[in-house]
N, CA, C and O atoms as a Tinker XYZ file with bonds, in Angstrom:
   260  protein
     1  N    -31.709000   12.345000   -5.202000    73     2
     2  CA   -31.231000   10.975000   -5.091000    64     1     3
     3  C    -29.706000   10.964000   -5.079000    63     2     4     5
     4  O    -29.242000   11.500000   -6.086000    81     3
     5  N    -28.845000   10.526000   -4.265000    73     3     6
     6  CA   -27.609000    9.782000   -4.064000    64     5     7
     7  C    -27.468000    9.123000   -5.070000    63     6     8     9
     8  O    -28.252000    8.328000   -5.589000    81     7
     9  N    -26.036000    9.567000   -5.503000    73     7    10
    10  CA   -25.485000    9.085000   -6.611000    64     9    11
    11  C    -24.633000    7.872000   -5.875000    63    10    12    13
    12  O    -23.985000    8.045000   -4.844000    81    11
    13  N    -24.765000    6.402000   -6.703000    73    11    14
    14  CA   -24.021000    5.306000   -6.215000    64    13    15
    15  C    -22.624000    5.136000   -6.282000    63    14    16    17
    16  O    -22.025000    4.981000   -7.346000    81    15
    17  N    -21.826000    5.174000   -4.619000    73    15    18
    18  CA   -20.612000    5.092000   -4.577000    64    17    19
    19  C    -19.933000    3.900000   -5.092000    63    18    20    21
    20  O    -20.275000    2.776000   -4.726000    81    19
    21  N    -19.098000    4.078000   -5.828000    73    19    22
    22  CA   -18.081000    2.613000   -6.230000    64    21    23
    23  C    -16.817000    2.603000   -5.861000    63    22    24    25
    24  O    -16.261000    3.625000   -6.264000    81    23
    25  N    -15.908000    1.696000   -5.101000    73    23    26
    26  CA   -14.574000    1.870000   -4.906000    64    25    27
    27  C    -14.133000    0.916000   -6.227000    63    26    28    29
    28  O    -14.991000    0.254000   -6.812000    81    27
    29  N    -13.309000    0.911000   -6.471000    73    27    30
    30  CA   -12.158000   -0.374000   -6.819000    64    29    31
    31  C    -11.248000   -0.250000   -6.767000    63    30    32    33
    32  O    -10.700000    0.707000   -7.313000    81    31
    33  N    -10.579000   -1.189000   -6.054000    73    31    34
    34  CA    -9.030000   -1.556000   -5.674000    64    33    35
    35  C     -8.982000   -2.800000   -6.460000    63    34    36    37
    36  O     -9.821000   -3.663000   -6.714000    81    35
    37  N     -7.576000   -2.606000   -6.812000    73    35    38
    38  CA    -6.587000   -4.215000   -6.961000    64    37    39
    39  C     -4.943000   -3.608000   -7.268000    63    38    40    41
    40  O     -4.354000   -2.544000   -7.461000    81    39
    41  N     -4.678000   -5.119000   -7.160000    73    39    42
    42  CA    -3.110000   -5.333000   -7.217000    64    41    43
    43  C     -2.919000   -6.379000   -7.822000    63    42    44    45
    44  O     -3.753000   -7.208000   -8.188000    81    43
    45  N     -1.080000   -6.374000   -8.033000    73    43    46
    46  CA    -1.329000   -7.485000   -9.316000    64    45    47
    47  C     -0.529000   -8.362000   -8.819000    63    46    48    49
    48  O     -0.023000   -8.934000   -9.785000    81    47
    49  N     -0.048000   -8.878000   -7.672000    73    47    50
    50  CA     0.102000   -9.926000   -7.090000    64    49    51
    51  C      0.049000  -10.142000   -5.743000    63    50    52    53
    52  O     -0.307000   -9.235000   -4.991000    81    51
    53  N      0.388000  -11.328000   -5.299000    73    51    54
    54  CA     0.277000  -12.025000   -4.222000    64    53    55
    55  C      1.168000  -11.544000   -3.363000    63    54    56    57
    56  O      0.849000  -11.368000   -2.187000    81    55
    57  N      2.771000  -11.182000   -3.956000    73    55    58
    58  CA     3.380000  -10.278000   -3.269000    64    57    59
    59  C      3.559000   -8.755000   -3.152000    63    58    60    61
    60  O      4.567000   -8.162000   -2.768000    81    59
    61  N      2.327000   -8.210000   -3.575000    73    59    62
    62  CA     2.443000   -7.003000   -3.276000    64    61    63
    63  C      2.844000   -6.654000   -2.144000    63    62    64    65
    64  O      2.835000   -7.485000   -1.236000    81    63
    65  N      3.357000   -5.149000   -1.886000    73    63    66
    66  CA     4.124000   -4.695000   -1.301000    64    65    67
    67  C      3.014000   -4.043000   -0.425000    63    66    68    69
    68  O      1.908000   -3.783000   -0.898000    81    67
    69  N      3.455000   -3.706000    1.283000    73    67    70
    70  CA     2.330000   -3.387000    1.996000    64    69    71
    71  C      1.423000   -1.840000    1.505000    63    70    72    73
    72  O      0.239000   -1.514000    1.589000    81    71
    73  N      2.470000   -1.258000    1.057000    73    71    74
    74  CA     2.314000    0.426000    0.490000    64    73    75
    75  C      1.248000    0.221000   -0.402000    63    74    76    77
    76  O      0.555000    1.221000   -0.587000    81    75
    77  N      0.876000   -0.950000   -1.097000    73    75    78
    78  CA    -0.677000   -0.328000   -1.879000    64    77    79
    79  C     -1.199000   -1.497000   -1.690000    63    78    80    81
    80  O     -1.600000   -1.906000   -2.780000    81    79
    81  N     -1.402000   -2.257000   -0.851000    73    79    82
    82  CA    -2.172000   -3.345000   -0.336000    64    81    83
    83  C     -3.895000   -3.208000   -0.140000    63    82    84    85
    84  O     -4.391000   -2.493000    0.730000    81    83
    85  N     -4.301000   -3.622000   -0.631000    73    83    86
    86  CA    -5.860000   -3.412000   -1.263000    64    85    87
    87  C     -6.239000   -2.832000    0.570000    63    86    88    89
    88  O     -6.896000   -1.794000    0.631000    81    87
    89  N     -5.920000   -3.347000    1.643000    73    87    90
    90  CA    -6.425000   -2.613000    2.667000    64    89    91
    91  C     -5.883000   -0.892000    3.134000    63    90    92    93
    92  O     -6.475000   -0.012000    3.758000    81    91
    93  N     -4.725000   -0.930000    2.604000    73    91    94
    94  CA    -4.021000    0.779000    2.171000    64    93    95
    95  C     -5.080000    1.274000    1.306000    63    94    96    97
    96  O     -5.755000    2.276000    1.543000    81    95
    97  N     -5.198000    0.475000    0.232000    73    95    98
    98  CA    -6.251000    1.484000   -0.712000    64    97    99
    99  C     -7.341000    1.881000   -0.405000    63    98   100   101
   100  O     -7.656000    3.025000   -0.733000    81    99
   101  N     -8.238000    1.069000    0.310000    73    99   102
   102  CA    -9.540000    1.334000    1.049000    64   101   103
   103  C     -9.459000    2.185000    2.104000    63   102   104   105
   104  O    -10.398000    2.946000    2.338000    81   103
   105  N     -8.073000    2.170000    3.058000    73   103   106
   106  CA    -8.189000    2.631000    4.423000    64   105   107
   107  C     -7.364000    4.908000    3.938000    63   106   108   109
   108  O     -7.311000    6.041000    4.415000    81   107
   109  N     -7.046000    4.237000    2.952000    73   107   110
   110  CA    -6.391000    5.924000    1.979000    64   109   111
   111  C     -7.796000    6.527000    1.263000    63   110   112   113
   112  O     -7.842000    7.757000    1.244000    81   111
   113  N     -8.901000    5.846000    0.694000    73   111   114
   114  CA   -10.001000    6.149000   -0.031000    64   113   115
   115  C    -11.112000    6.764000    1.704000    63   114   116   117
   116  O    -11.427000    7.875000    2.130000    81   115
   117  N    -11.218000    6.148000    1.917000    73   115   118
   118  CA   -11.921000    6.197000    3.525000    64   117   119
   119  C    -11.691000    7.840000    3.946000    63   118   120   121
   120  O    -12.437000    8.814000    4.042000    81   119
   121  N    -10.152000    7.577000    4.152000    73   119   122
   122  CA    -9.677000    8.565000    5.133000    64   121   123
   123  C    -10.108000    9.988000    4.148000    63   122   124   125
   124  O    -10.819000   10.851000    4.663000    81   123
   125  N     -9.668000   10.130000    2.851000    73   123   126
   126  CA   -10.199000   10.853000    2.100000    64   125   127
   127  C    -11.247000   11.684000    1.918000    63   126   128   129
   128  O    -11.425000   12.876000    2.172000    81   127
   129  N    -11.990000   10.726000    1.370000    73   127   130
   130  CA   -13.569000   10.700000    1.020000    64   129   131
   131  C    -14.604000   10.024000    1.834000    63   130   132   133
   132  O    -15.615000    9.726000    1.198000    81   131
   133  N    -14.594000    9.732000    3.009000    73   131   134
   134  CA   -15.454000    9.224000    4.067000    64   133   135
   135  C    -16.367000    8.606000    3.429000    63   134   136   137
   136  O    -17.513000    9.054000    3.389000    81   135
   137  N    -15.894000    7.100000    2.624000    73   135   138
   138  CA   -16.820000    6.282000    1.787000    64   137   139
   139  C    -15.779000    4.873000    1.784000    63   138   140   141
   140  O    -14.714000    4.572000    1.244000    81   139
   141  N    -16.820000    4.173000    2.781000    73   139   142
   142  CA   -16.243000    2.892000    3.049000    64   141   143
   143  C    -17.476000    1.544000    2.741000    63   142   144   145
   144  O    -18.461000    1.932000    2.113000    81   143
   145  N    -17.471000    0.332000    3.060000    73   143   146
   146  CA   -18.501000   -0.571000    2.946000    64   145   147
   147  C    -19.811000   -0.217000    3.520000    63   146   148   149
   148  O    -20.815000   -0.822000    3.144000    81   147
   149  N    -19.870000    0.641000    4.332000    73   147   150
   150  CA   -21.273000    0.915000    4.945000    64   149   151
   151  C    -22.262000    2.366000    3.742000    63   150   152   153
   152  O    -23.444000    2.709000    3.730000    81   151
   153  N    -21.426000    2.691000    3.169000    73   151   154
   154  CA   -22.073000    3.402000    1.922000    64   153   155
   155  C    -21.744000    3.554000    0.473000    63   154   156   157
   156  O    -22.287000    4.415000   -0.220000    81   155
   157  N    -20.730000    2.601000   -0.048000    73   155   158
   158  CA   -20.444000    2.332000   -0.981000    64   157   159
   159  C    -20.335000    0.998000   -1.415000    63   158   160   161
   160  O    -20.057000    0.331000   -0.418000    81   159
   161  N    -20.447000    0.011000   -2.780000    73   159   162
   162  CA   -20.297000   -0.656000   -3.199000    64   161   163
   163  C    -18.828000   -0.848000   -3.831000    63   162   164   165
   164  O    -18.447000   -0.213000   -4.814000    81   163
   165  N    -17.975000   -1.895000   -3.080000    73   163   166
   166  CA   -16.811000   -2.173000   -3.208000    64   165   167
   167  C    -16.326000   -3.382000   -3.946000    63   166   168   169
   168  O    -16.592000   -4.482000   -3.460000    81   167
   169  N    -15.507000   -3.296000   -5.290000    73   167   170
   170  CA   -14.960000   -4.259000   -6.015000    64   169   171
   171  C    -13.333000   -4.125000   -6.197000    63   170   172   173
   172  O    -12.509000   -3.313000   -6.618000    81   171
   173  N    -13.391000   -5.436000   -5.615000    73   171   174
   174  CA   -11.904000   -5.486000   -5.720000    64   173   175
   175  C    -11.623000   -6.964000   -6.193000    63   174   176   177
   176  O    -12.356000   -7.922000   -5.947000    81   175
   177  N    -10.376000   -7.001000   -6.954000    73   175   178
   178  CA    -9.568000   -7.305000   -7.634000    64   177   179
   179  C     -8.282000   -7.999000   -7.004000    63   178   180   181
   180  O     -7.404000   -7.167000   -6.777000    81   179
   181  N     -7.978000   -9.150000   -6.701000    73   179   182
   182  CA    -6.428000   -9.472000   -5.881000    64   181   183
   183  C     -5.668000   -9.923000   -7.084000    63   182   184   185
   184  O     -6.299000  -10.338000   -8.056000    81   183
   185  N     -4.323000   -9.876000   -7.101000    73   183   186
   186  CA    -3.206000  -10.608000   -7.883000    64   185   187
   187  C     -4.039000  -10.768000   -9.489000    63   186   188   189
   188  O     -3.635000  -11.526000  -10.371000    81   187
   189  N     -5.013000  -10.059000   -9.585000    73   187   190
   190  CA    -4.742000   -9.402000  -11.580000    64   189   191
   191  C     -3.968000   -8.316000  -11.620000    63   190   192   193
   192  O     -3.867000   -7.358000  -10.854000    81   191
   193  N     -3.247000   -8.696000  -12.972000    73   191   194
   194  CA    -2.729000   -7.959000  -14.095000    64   193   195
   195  C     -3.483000   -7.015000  -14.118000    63   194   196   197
   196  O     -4.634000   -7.173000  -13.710000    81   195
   197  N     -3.000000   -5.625000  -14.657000    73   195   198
   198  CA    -3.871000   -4.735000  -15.142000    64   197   199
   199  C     -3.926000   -4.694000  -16.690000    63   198   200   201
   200  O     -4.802000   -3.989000  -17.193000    81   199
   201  N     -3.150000   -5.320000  -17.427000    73   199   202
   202  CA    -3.542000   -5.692000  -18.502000    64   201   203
   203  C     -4.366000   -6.654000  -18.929000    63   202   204   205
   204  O     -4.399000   -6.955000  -20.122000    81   203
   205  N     -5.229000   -7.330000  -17.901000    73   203   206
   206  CA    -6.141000   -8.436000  -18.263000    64   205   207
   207  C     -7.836000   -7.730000  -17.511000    63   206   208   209
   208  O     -8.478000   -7.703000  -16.461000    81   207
   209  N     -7.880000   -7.227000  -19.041000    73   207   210
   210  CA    -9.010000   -6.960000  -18.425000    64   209   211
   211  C    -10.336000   -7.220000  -17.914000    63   210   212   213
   212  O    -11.219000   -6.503000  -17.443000    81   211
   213  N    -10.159000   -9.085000  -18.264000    73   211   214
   214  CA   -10.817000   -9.914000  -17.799000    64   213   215
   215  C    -11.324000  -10.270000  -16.125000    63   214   216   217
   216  O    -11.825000  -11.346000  -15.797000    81   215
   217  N    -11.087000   -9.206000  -15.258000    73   215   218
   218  CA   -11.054000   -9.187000  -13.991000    64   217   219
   219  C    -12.409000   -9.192000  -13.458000    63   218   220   221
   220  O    -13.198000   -8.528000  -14.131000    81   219
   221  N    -12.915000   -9.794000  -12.372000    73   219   222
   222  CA   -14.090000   -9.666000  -12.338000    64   221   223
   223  C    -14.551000   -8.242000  -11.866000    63   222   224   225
   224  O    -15.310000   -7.354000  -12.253000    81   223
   225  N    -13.790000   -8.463000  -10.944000    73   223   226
   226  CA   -14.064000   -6.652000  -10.581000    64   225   227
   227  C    -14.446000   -5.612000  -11.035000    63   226   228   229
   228  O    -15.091000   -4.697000  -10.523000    81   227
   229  N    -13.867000   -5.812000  -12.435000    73   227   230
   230  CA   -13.570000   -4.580000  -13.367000    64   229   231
   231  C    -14.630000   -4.770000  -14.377000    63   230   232   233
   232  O    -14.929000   -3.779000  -15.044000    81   231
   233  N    -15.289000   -5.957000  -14.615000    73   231   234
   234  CA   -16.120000   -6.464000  -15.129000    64   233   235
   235  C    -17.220000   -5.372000  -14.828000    63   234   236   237
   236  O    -17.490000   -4.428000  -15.571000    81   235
   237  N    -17.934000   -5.718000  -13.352000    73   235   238
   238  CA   -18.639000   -5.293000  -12.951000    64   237   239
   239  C    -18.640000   -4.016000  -12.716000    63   238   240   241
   240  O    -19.702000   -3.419000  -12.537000    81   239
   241  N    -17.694000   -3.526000  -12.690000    73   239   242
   242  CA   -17.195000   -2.097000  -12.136000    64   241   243
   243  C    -18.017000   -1.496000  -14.270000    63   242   244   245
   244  O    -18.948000   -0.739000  -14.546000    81   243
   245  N    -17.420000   -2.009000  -14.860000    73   243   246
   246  CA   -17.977000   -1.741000  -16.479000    64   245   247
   247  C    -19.649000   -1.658000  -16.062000    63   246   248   249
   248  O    -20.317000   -0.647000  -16.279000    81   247
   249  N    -20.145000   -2.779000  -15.488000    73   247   250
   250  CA   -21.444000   -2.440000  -16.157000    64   249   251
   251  C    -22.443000   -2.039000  -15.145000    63   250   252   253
   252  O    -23.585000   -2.437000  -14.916000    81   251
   253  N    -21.758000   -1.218000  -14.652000    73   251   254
   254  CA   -22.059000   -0.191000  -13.415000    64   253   255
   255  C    -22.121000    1.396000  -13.992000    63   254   256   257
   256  O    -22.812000    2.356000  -13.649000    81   255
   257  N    -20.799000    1.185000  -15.307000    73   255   258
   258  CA   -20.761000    2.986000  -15.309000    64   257   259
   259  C    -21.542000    3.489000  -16.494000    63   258   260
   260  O    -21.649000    4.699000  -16.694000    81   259
């Protein structure tokens, strides 16, 4: 059995900079590890803090591992 892929990306604002722009992170994870939306389960995170770990993303990303 295939072990279930998880990405997560985020950034912690609105003006992030293009260099880690949640589509850099996916399209850098991809190029990598050849694991994109068609075989992994992807949570992401826009404009949270990484000190709030109230994120949904990350939420779920918890009760996944």
């Amino acid at each position: 059995m295939e072990k279930l892929k998880v990405i997560y990306a985020r950034y912690s604002t609105a003006k992030q900079d293009n260099g880690v722009s949640i589509d850099t992170q996916l399209n850098m994870i991809n190029s990598i590890y050849q694991v994109n939306s068609d075989n992994a389960l992807i949570l992401i995170d826009k404009a949270k803090s990484g000190s709030n770990t109230n994120r949904k993303g990350y939420q779920e990303l918890l009760t996944i591992a």
